[in-house]
PDB file of C-alpha atoms in Angstrom:
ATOM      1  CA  UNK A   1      65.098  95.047 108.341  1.00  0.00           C
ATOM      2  CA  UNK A   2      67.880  96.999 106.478  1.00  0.00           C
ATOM      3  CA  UNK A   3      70.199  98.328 109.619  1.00  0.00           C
ATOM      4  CA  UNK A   4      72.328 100.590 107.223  1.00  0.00           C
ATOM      5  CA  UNK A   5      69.303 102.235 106.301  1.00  0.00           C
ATOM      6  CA  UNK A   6      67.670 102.734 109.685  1.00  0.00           C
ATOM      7  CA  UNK A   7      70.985 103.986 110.827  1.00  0.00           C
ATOM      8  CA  UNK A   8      71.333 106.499 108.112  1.00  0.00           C
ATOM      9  CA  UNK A   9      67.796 107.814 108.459  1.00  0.00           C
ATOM     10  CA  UNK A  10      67.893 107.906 112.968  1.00  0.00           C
ATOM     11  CA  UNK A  11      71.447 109.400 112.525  1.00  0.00           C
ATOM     12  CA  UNK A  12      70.413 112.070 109.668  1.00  0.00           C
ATOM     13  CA  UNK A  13      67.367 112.827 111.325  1.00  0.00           C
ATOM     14  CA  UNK A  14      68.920 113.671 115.171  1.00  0.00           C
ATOM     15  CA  UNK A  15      70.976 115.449 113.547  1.00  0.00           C
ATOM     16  CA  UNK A  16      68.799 118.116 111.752  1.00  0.00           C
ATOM     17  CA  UNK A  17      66.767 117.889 114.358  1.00  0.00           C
ATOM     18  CA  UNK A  18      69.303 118.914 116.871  1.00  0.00           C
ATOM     19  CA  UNK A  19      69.999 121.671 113.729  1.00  0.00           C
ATOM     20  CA  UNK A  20      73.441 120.645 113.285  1.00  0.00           C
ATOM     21  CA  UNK A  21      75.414 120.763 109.761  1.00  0.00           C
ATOM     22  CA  UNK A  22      76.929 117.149 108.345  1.00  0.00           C
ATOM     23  CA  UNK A  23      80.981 119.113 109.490  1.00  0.00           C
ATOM     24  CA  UNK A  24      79.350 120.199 113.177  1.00  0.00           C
ATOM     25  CA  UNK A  25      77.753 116.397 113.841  1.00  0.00           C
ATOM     26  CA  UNK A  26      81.379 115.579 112.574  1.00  0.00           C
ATOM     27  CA  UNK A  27      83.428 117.243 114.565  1.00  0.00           C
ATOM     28  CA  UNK A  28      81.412 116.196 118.252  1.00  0.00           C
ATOM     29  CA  UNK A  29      81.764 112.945 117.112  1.00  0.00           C
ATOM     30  CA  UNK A  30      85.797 113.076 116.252  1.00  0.00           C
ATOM     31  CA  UNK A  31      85.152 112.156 112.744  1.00  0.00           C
ATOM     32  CA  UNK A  32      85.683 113.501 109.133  1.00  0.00           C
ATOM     33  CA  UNK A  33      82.637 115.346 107.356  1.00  0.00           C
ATOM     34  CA  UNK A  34      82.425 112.991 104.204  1.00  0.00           C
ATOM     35  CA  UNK A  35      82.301 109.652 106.553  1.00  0.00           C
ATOM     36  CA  UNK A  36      79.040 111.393 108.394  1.00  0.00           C
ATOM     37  CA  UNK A  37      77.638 112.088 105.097  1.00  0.00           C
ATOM     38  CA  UNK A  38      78.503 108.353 103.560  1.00  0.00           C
ATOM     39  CA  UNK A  39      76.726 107.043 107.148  1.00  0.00           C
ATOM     40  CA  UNK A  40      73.885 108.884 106.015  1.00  0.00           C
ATOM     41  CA  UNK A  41      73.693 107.833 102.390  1.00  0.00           C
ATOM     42  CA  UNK A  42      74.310 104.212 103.512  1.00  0.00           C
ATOM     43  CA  UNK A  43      77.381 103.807 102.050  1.00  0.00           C
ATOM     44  CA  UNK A  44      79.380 103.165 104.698  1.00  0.00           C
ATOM     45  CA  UNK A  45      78.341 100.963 108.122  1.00  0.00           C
ATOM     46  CA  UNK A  46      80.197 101.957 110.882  1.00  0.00           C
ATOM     47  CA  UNK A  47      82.828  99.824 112.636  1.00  0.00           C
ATOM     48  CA  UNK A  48      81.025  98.779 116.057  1.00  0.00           C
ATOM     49  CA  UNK A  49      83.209 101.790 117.842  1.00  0.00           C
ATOM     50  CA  UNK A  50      82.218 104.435 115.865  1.00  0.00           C
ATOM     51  CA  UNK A  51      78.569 103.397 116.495  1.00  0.00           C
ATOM     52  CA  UNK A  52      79.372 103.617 119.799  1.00  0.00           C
ATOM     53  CA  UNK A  53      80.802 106.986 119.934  1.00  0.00           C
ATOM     54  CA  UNK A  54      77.649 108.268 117.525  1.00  0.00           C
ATOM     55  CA  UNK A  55      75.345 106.899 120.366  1.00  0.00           C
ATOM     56  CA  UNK A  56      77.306 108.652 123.049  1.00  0.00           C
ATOM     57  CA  UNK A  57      77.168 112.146 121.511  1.00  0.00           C
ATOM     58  CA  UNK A  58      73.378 111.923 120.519  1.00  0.00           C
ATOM     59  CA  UNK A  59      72.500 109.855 123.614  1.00  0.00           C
ATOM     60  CA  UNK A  60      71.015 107.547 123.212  1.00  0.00           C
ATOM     61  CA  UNK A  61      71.808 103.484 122.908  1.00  0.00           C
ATOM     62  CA  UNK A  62      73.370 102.021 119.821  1.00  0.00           C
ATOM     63  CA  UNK A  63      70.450  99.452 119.673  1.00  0.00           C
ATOM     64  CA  UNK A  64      68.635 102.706 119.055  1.00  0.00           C
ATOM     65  CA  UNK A  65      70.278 103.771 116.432  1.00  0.00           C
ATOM     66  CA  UNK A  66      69.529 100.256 114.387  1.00  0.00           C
ATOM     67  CA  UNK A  67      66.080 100.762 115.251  1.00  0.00           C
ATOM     68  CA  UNK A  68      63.792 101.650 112.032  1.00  0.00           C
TER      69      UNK A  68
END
């Protein structure tokens, strides 16, 4: 199981689903543009807080957001 990967893809995928751009996802979550587009590429893994606050705005658990 690659987390970084399922994370990208449920995060990426909630969010065009939900028909948000990379800079609106960004800005409900408090964060920059680029570090929601690196989550998505898998370039960057989230400290455990900003998992946290990603779970909160798309609602759903973090455990869910590891899930592939």
């Amino acid at each position: 199981m690659n987390l970084r990967r399922a994370l990208a893809k449920n995060v990426r995928g909630w969010r065009i689903e939900h028909k948000l751009s990379q800079e609106e996802f960004a800005d409900m979550v408090d964060l920059h543009r680029t570090y929601i587009s690196q989550i998505e590429r898998e370039v960057k893994s989230p400290t455990i807080d900003v998992l946290q606050r990603l779970a909160i705005a798309m609602k759903v658990s973090a455990s869910d957001l590891l899930e592939e």
